[in-house]
Amino acid sequence: MLKLLCIFLSVATLSYAQICPSGWSPFNSKCLIVKTEKKAWFTAEEYCNQAAPKGHLTSISSAFENAKISALAQASGTSASQLWIGGTDLMQNGSYSWFDGQPLLYANWEQGQPDSSKHCVSSQAAGTGKWRTEVCNVQNGYICEAPMQVPSCPADWIYFPATQACYRVFMGASSWNDANSKCLGNGGNLTSVHSDVENNFIGALTSDYVDDDWYHNQTFIGMSDPQQNLQWSWSDGSATNYFNWAPGEPNGQHGNEFCVEMYSDVGTNRPDMQYHWNDTPCDETMRSFVCKCAPTWGA
Ligand SMILES: *[C@@H]1O[C@H](CO)[C@@H](O)[C@H](O)[C@H]1NC(C)=O
Ligand SMILES: *[C@@H]1O[C@H](CO)[C@@H](O)[C@H](O)[C@H]1NC(C)=O
Ligand SMILES: *[C@@H]1O[C@H](CO)[C@@H](O)[C@H](O)[C@H]1NC(C)=O
């Protein structure tokens, strides 16, 4: 059963469709993101280059796309009245085109624009959606585009589309700290869990489908209570916005239970606990633990 699951997952990893990384919005075959921090046009273009493979300040090729960008700008809550887009006449003075090389076939200039004494194009995206030219070192918000991307995980890690993250199961930890440092040493963190879908995935990944209801034969996850004051947190720094405690947990038994395990294998003895969580001593040995890292994206 476990073997079949692995074969299925490794085949699936090779055939992922192109999608937008988290935080980016799909539009036709590209991804868009509105950045609210203010930068000069060139610095914004550099940021877009680095934010995703083949990223650029966005081109806009239709009124429909211009409206989509306005909606994203409004949703971003930006306070910038102007947002940089990829239009410029730096390649040919007086003739505006997109910096990624496409001709400017659609335009939505303000009255009296473009002013060809200025070389970079911004849009009043969160307001009228009209464009103007500005001096390129003005500080504006900006909008990046990138082609849709394919996620990939390091070798031996599994990509889970529902969370856009990579996971790997390791066997044998002498403590929660040992598990956490092994994850760090492999480029990840002990996994955080933020939804039922993610919790069930981690459960399925770690279960050996045998009734191993011994508390050492379960799975460390990244939750702990480092201050020992019932403030549970994730070691990867993500929001503590989801819990899946087993009935009666966390119970702080013996006053030393400050780390969290998932019951991967309580099986038929305690089906009510399967894949739920238990607070447990941090210095306990554990059969398995799950690390998580972000995929890399390629265009
Ligand atoms: C670019 O065009 C503008 C307007 O036509 C003109 O004022 C300016 O001198 C030109 N700049 C260069 C470097 O040719
Ligand atoms: C714990 O797991 C080990 C290895 O999978 C297994 O041999 C052992 O029987 C399990 N112990 C219990 C008490 O379930
Ligand atoms: C691991 O967690 C730290 C915060 O504790 C975070 O800064 C880092 O980005 C995380 N690494 C990964 C790969 O998620």
Tab-separated table of C-alpha atoms and ligand atoms in Angstrom:
chain	number	residue	atom	x	y	z
A	1	MET	CA	0.000	0.000	0.000
A	2	LEU	CA	2.743	2.431	1.022
A	3	LYS	CA	4.834	1.344	-1.964
A	4	LEU	CA	1.963	2.039	-4.358
A	5	LEU	CA	1.489	5.486	-2.845
A	6	CYS	CA	5.157	6.355	-3.422
A	7	ILE	CA	5.116	5.222	-7.044
A	8	PHE	CA	1.972	7.227	-7.702
A	9	LEU	CA	3.449	10.332	-6.091
A	10	SER	CA	6.773	10.164	-7.884
A	11	VAL	CA	5.049	9.837	-11.266
A	12	ALA	CA	2.762	12.731	-10.398
A	13	THR	CA	5.757	14.916	-9.503
A	14	LEU	CA	7.013	14.670	-13.058
A	15	SER	CA	3.782	15.794	-14.645
A	16	TYR	CA	2.734	18.892	-12.727
A	17	ALA	CA	0.835	21.468	-14.707
A	18	GLN	CA	2.024	25.043	-14.709
A	19	ILE	CA	0.392	27.130	-12.001
A	20	CYS	CA	0.963	30.385	-10.154
A	21	PRO	CA	3.105	30.381	-6.988
A	22	SER	CA	1.210	31.315	-3.844
A	23	GLY	CA	0.487	35.055	-3.666
A	24	TRP	CA	0.338	35.402	-7.484
A	25	SER	CA	-2.943	35.512	-9.432
A	26	PRO	CA	-3.483	33.689	-12.711
A	27	PHE	CA	-4.509	35.641	-15.799
A	28	ASN	CA	-4.638	33.720	-19.094
A	29	SER	CA	-1.292	31.912	-19.172
A	30	LYS	CA	0.549	34.276	-16.856
A	31	CYS	CA	0.765	35.146	-13.171
A	32	LEU	CA	0.420	38.653	-11.727
A	33	ILE	CA	1.327	40.171	-8.371
A	34	VAL	CA	0.825	43.707	-7.029
A	35	LYS	CA	3.646	44.908	-4.759
A	36	THR	CA	2.716	47.732	-2.442
A	37	GLU	CA	6.204	48.800	-1.291
A	38	LYS	CA	7.492	51.754	-3.328
A	39	LYS	CA	10.538	51.509	-5.582
A	40	ALA	CA	12.041	53.297	-8.596
A	41	TRP	CA	11.108	51.736	-11.965
A	42	PHE	CA	14.487	49.976	-12.465
A	43	THR	CA	14.563	48.592	-8.914
A	44	ALA	CA	11.006	47.341	-9.362
A	45	GLU	CA	11.982	45.604	-12.636
A	46	GLU	CA	14.918	43.956	-10.821
A	47	TYR	CA	12.602	42.786	-8.049
A	48	CYS	CA	10.257	41.244	-10.645
A	49	ASN	CA	13.226	39.484	-12.336
A	50	GLN	CA	14.102	37.867	-9.011
A	51	ALA	CA	10.585	37.168	-7.739
A	52	ALA	CA	9.974	34.392	-10.296
A	53	PRO	CA	11.819	32.958	-13.308
A	54	LYS	CA	11.241	35.218	-16.369
A	55	GLY	CA	9.518	37.812	-14.176
A	56	HIS	CA	9.136	41.403	-15.428
A	57	LEU	CA	7.189	44.539	-14.722
A	58	THR	CA	3.868	43.644	-16.315
A	59	SER	CA	2.779	44.297	-19.861
A	60	ILE	CA	-0.935	44.897	-20.455
A	61	SER	CA	-2.437	43.832	-23.750
A	62	SER	CA	-6.185	44.375	-23.397
A	63	ALA	CA	-8.833	46.368	-21.549
A	64	PHE	CA	-9.775	43.083	-19.886
A	65	GLU	CA	-6.242	42.661	-18.514
A	66	ASN	CA	-6.160	46.330	-17.456
A	67	ALA	CA	-9.394	45.744	-15.498
A	68	LYS	CA	-7.962	42.568	-13.919
A	69	ILE	CA	-4.910	44.537	-12.767
A	70	SER	CA	-7.145	47.272	-11.336
A	71	ALA	CA	-9.068	44.662	-9.362
A	72	LEU	CA	-5.816	43.167	-7.989
A	73	ALA	CA	-4.497	46.638	-7.090
A	74	GLN	CA	-7.700	47.472	-5.230
A	75	ALA	CA	-7.619	44.132	-3.404
A	76	SER	CA	-3.992	44.745	-2.359
A	77	GLY	CA	-5.053	47.808	-0.377
A	78	THR	CA	-2.106	49.771	-1.784
A	79	SER	CA	-1.778	53.406	-0.758
A	80	ALA	CA	0.310	54.168	-3.868
A	81	SER	CA	-1.629	56.315	-6.330
A	82	GLN	CA	0.660	55.183	-9.173
A	83	LEU	CA	1.945	51.660	-9.823
A	84	TRP	CA	4.793	50.963	-12.234
A	85	ILE	CA	4.047	48.784	-15.265
A	86	GLY	CA	6.537	47.628	-17.915
A	87	GLY	CA	5.990	50.393	-20.487
A	88	THR	CA	8.979	52.560	-21.465
A	89	ASP	CA	10.455	54.439	-24.437
A	90	LEU	CA	14.054	53.782	-23.336
A	91	MET	CA	14.577	51.440	-26.287
A	92	GLN	CA	13.344	54.003	-28.836
A	93	ASN	CA	12.859	57.598	-27.695
A	94	GLY	CA	9.266	58.739	-28.086
A	95	SER	CA	7.968	55.275	-28.990
A	96	TYR	CA	6.606	53.329	-25.999
A	97	SER	CA	6.817	49.540	-25.865
A	98	TRP	CA	6.950	46.849	-23.184
A	99	PHE	CA	10.343	46.217	-21.580
A	100	ASP	CA	9.945	42.460	-22.227
A	101	GLY	CA	10.069	43.275	-25.954
A	102	GLN	CA	6.392	43.176	-26.878
A	103	PRO	CA	4.922	46.081	-28.877
A	104	LEU	CA	2.428	48.302	-27.073
A	105	LEU	CA	-0.727	47.422	-28.995
A	106	TYR	CA	-3.253	48.425	-26.317
A	107	ALA	CA	-2.917	51.620	-24.254
A	108	ASN	CA	-5.067	53.443	-21.717
A	109	TRP	CA	-3.379	56.854	-21.468
A	110	GLU	CA	-4.685	59.715	-19.344
A	111	GLN	CA	-5.760	62.855	-21.206
A	112	GLY	CA	-2.654	64.566	-22.653
A	113	GLN	CA	-0.403	61.483	-22.194
A	114	PRO	CA	2.097	60.133	-23.010
A	115	ASP	CA	4.432	62.989	-22.113
A	116	SER	CA	7.502	61.857	-24.050
A	117	SER	CA	9.903	63.901	-21.897
A	118	LYS	CA	9.462	61.124	-19.298
A	119	HIS	CA	10.443	57.563	-19.990
A	120	CYS	CA	8.686	55.137	-17.633
A	121	VAL	CA	4.975	54.254	-17.568
A	122	SER	CA	2.813	53.983	-14.467
A	123	SER	CA	-0.875	53.213	-14.024
A	124	GLN	CA	-3.338	54.665	-11.562
A	125	ALA	CA	-4.260	51.021	-11.197
A	126	ALA	CA	-6.230	51.176	-7.940
A	127	GLY	CA	-8.212	54.203	-9.225
A	128	THR	CA	-9.004	55.146	-12.827
A	129	GLY	CA	-6.770	52.496	-14.400
A	130	LYS	CA	-5.339	55.232	-16.698
A	131	TRP	CA	-1.624	55.419	-17.554
A	132	ARG	CA	0.916	58.239	-17.595
A	133	THR	CA	4.659	58.614	-18.073
A	134	GLU	CA	6.839	59.599	-15.126
A	135	VAL	CA	10.498	60.192	-14.347
A	136	CYS	CA	11.900	56.678	-13.828
A	137	ASN	CA	13.348	57.227	-10.349
A	138	VAL	CA	9.993	58.224	-8.814
A	139	GLN	CA	9.048	55.754	-6.038
A	140	ASN	CA	5.837	53.885	-6.907
A	141	GLY	CA	4.208	50.574	-6.101
A	142	TYR	CA	4.538	48.092	-8.972
A	143	ILE	CA	3.044	45.098	-10.713
A	144	CYS	CA	5.050	42.042	-11.789
A	145	GLU	CA	4.116	39.331	-14.263
A	146	ALA	CA	5.729	35.948	-14.872
A	147	PRO	CA	4.791	32.990	-17.033
A	148	MET	CA	2.961	30.214	-15.199
A	149	GLN	CA	5.515	28.079	-13.353
A	150	VAL	CA	6.226	24.431	-12.588
A	151	PRO	CA	7.051	23.663	-8.940
A	152	SER	CA	9.813	21.211	-8.130
A	153	CYS	CA	11.035	19.698	-4.889
A	154	PRO	CA	14.524	18.446	-3.979
A	155	ALA	CA	15.159	14.742	-4.766
A	156	ASP	CA	13.329	12.446	-2.295
A	157	TRP	CA	10.834	15.149	-1.296
A	158	ILE	CA	7.158	14.960	-2.322
A	159	TYR	CA	5.266	17.929	-3.727
A	160	PHE	CA	1.688	18.363	-2.466
A	161	PRO	CA	-0.348	20.578	-4.822
A	162	ALA	CA	-2.970	21.490	-2.220
A	163	THR	CA	-0.408	23.357	-0.092
A	164	GLN	CA	2.239	24.130	-2.752
A	165	ALA	CA	4.874	22.704	-0.393
A	166	CYS	CA	7.432	19.849	-0.370
A	167	TYR	CA	7.481	17.146	2.347
A	168	ARG	CA	9.823	14.345	3.351
A	169	VAL	CA	9.415	11.625	5.975
A	170	PHE	CA	12.464	10.688	8.011
A	171	MET	CA	12.730	7.715	10.388
A	172	GLY	CA	14.228	7.798	13.848
A	173	ALA	CA	14.551	10.842	16.104
A	174	SER	CA	16.178	10.824	19.529
A	175	SER	CA	14.158	13.952	20.485
A	176	TRP	CA	12.025	16.742	18.964
A	177	ASN	CA	15.154	18.971	18.798
A	178	ASP	CA	17.028	16.187	17.000
A	179	ALA	CA	14.165	15.932	14.470
A	180	ASN	CA	14.078	19.704	14.024
A	181	SER	CA	17.813	19.989	13.446
A	182	LYS	CA	17.755	17.089	10.968
A	183	CYS	CA	15.071	19.000	9.032
A	184	LEU	CA	17.163	22.200	9.119
A	185	GLY	CA	20.191	20.190	7.957
A	186	ASN	CA	18.146	19.011	4.972
A	187	GLY	CA	16.975	22.483	3.947
A	188	GLY	CA	13.553	22.459	5.597
A	189	ASN	CA	11.831	22.691	8.958
A	190	LEU	CA	9.699	20.235	10.903
A	191	THR	CA	6.334	20.502	9.167
A	192	SER	CA	3.668	22.961	10.171
A	193	VAL	CA	0.023	22.007	9.544
A	194	HIS	CA	-2.634	24.503	8.474
A	195	SER	CA	-5.680	22.535	7.284
A	196	ASP	CA	-7.459	19.168	7.447
A	197	VAL	CA	-6.209	18.447	3.926
A	198	GLU	CA	-2.587	18.987	4.985
A	199	ASN	CA	-3.110	17.016	8.229
A	200	ASN	CA	-4.581	14.025	6.373
A	201	PHE	CA	-1.770	14.129	3.818
A	202	ILE	CA	0.877	13.998	6.560
A	203	GLY	CA	-1.040	11.217	8.295
A	204	ALA	CA	-1.208	9.128	5.115
A	205	LEU	CA	2.468	9.784	4.415
A	206	THR	CA	3.620	8.575	7.845
A	207	SER	CA	1.237	5.738	8.655
A	208	ASP	CA	2.639	2.224	8.313
A	209	TYR	CA	-0.928	0.812	8.364
A	210	VAL	CA	-0.073	-1.382	11.352
A	211	ASP	CA	-1.594	-0.903	14.803
A	212	ASP	CA	1.430	0.681	16.547
A	213	ASP	CA	-0.340	2.464	19.325
A	214	TRP	CA	2.830	2.973	21.361
A	215	TYR	CA	3.447	6.706	21.823
A	216	HIS	CA	7.075	6.377	20.596
A	217	ASN	CA	5.854	4.951	17.287
A	218	GLN	CA	4.184	8.115	16.035
A	219	THR	CA	5.353	11.263	14.210
A	220	PHE	CA	6.855	14.534	15.407
A	221	ILE	CA	5.422	17.667	13.779
A	222	GLY	CA	6.782	21.205	14.118
A	223	MET	CA	4.569	22.414	16.962
A	224	SER	CA	6.035	23.079	20.388
A	225	ASP	CA	5.590	25.310	23.411
A	226	PRO	CA	9.099	26.783	23.788
A	227	GLN	CA	8.175	29.113	26.699
A	228	GLN	CA	6.254	26.303	28.444
A	229	ASN	CA	3.209	28.552	28.939
A	230	LEU	CA	0.661	26.910	26.601
A	231	GLN	CA	1.587	29.211	23.720
A	232	TRP	CA	1.892	26.650	20.919
A	233	SER	CA	3.902	27.741	17.895
A	234	TRP	CA	5.372	26.290	14.672
A	235	SER	CA	9.166	26.039	14.326
A	236	ASP	CA	8.908	27.363	10.722
A	237	GLY	CA	7.482	30.641	12.059
A	238	SER	CA	4.114	30.261	10.261
A	239	ALA	CA	0.798	31.308	11.814
A	240	THR	CA	-0.721	29.089	14.499
A	241	ASN	CA	-4.124	28.955	12.823
A	242	TYR	CA	-5.063	25.272	12.967
A	243	PHE	CA	-5.081	22.573	15.682
A	244	ASN	CA	-6.082	18.917	15.557
A	245	TRP	CA	-5.749	17.694	19.157
A	246	ALA	CA	-6.834	14.168	20.054
A	247	PRO	CA	-9.706	13.884	22.552
A	248	GLY	CA	-8.545	15.210	25.947
A	249	GLU	CA	-5.308	16.736	24.562
A	250	PRO	CA	-3.180	18.702	25.175
A	251	ASN	CA	-3.244	17.427	28.749
A	252	GLY	CA	0.222	18.521	29.960
A	253	GLN	CA	0.563	15.160	31.669
A	254	HIS	CA	3.497	15.036	34.141
A	255	GLY	CA	4.052	18.779	33.506
A	256	ASN	CA	6.687	18.113	30.828
A	257	GLU	CA	4.775	17.789	27.545
A	258	PHE	CA	5.924	20.721	25.414
A	259	CYS	CA	6.296	19.102	21.974
A	260	VAL	CA	3.683	17.660	19.631
A	261	GLU	CA	3.329	14.305	17.893
A	262	MET	CA	0.733	13.159	15.379
A	263	TYR	CA	-0.832	9.757	16.027
A	264	SER	CA	0.018	8.108	12.708
A	265	ASP	CA	-0.619	4.522	13.718
A	266	VAL	CA	-3.078	4.141	16.570
A	267	GLY	CA	-5.160	2.257	14.007
A	268	THR	CA	-8.008	0.008	15.058
A	269	ASN	CA	-7.378	0.385	18.799
A	270	ARG	CA	-8.203	4.096	18.936
A	271	PRO	CA	-9.693	5.191	15.603
A	272	ASP	CA	-10.896	8.379	17.321
A	273	MET	CA	-7.254	9.436	17.724
A	274	GLN	CA	-5.958	8.566	14.241
A	275	TYR	CA	-4.052	11.562	12.742
A	276	HIS	CA	-4.911	13.729	15.776
A	277	TRP	CA	-2.233	15.382	17.907
A	278	ASN	CA	-0.816	14.759	21.377
A	279	ASP	CA	1.466	16.891	23.550
A	280	THR	CA	4.433	14.778	24.510
A	281	PRO	CA	7.863	15.227	26.169
A	282	CYS	CA	10.403	16.860	23.816
A	283	ASP	CA	13.159	14.417	24.796
A	284	GLU	CA	11.168	11.373	23.700
A	285	THR	CA	12.427	9.079	20.936
A	286	MET	CA	10.102	8.966	17.927
A	287	ARG	CA	9.702	6.576	15.016
A	288	SER	CA	9.260	9.242	12.358
A	289	PHE	CA	9.094	12.965	11.664
A	290	VAL	CA	8.102	15.069	8.677
A	291	CYS	CA	10.062	17.971	7.229
A	292	LYS	CA	8.612	20.620	4.926
A	293	CYS	CA	10.229	23.119	2.556
A	294	ALA	CA	9.172	25.449	-0.233
A	295	PRO	CA	9.451	24.235	-3.830
A	296	THR	CA	11.553	26.045	-6.383
A	297	TRP	CA	9.626	27.433	-9.338
A	298	GLY	CA	10.687	27.217	-12.975
A	299	ALA	CA	9.126	28.858	-16.029
B	1	LIG	C1	13.433	62.208	-26.620
B	1	LIG	O1	12.255	62.754	-27.153
B	1	LIG	C2	11.836	63.964	-26.535
B	1	LIG	C3	10.492	64.351	-27.088
B	1	LIG	O2	10.429	64.091	-28.475
B	1	LIG	C4	12.896	65.017	-26.737
B	1	LIG	O3	12.510	66.225	-26.036
B	1	LIG	C5	14.219	64.529	-26.171
B	1	LIG	O4	15.245	65.431	-26.468
B	1	LIG	C6	14.573	63.169	-26.773
B	1	LIG	N1	15.745	62.645	-26.065
B	1	LIG	C7	16.760	62.105	-26.696
B	1	LIG	C8	17.892	61.614	-25.806
B	1	LIG	O5	16.818	61.987	-27.896
B	2	LIG	C1	7.014	0.163	16.964
B	2	LIG	O1	7.501	0.171	15.634
B	2	LIG	C2	8.476	-0.833	15.395
B	2	LIG	C3	9.056	-0.580	14.029
B	2	LIG	O2	8.060	-0.335	13.061
B	2	LIG	C4	7.810	-2.206	15.509
B	2	LIG	O3	8.744	-3.229	15.269
B	2	LIG	C5	7.270	-2.308	16.920
B	2	LIG	O4	6.553	-3.531	17.044
B	2	LIG	C6	6.345	-1.162	17.260
B	2	LIG	N1	6.006	-1.222	18.665
B	2	LIG	C7	4.736	-1.141	19.110
B	2	LIG	C8	4.585	-1.309	20.582
B	2	LIG	O5	3.789	-0.974	18.383
B	3	LIG	C1	12.505	27.516	8.793
B	3	LIG	O1	12.026	28.299	9.852
B	3	LIG	C2	12.611	29.559	9.986
B	3	LIG	C3	11.967	30.261	11.174
B	3	LIG	O2	12.105	29.500	12.316
B	3	LIG	C4	12.396	30.364	8.728
B	3	LIG	O3	13.090	31.606	8.823
B	3	LIG	C5	12.906	29.600	7.523
B	3	LIG	O4	12.586	30.298	6.357
B	3	LIG	C6	12.270	28.233	7.477
B	3	LIG	N1	12.836	27.467	6.371
B	3	LIG	C7	12.066	26.837	5.485
B	3	LIG	C8	12.797	26.076	4.413
B	3	LIG	O5	10.839	26.870	5.518
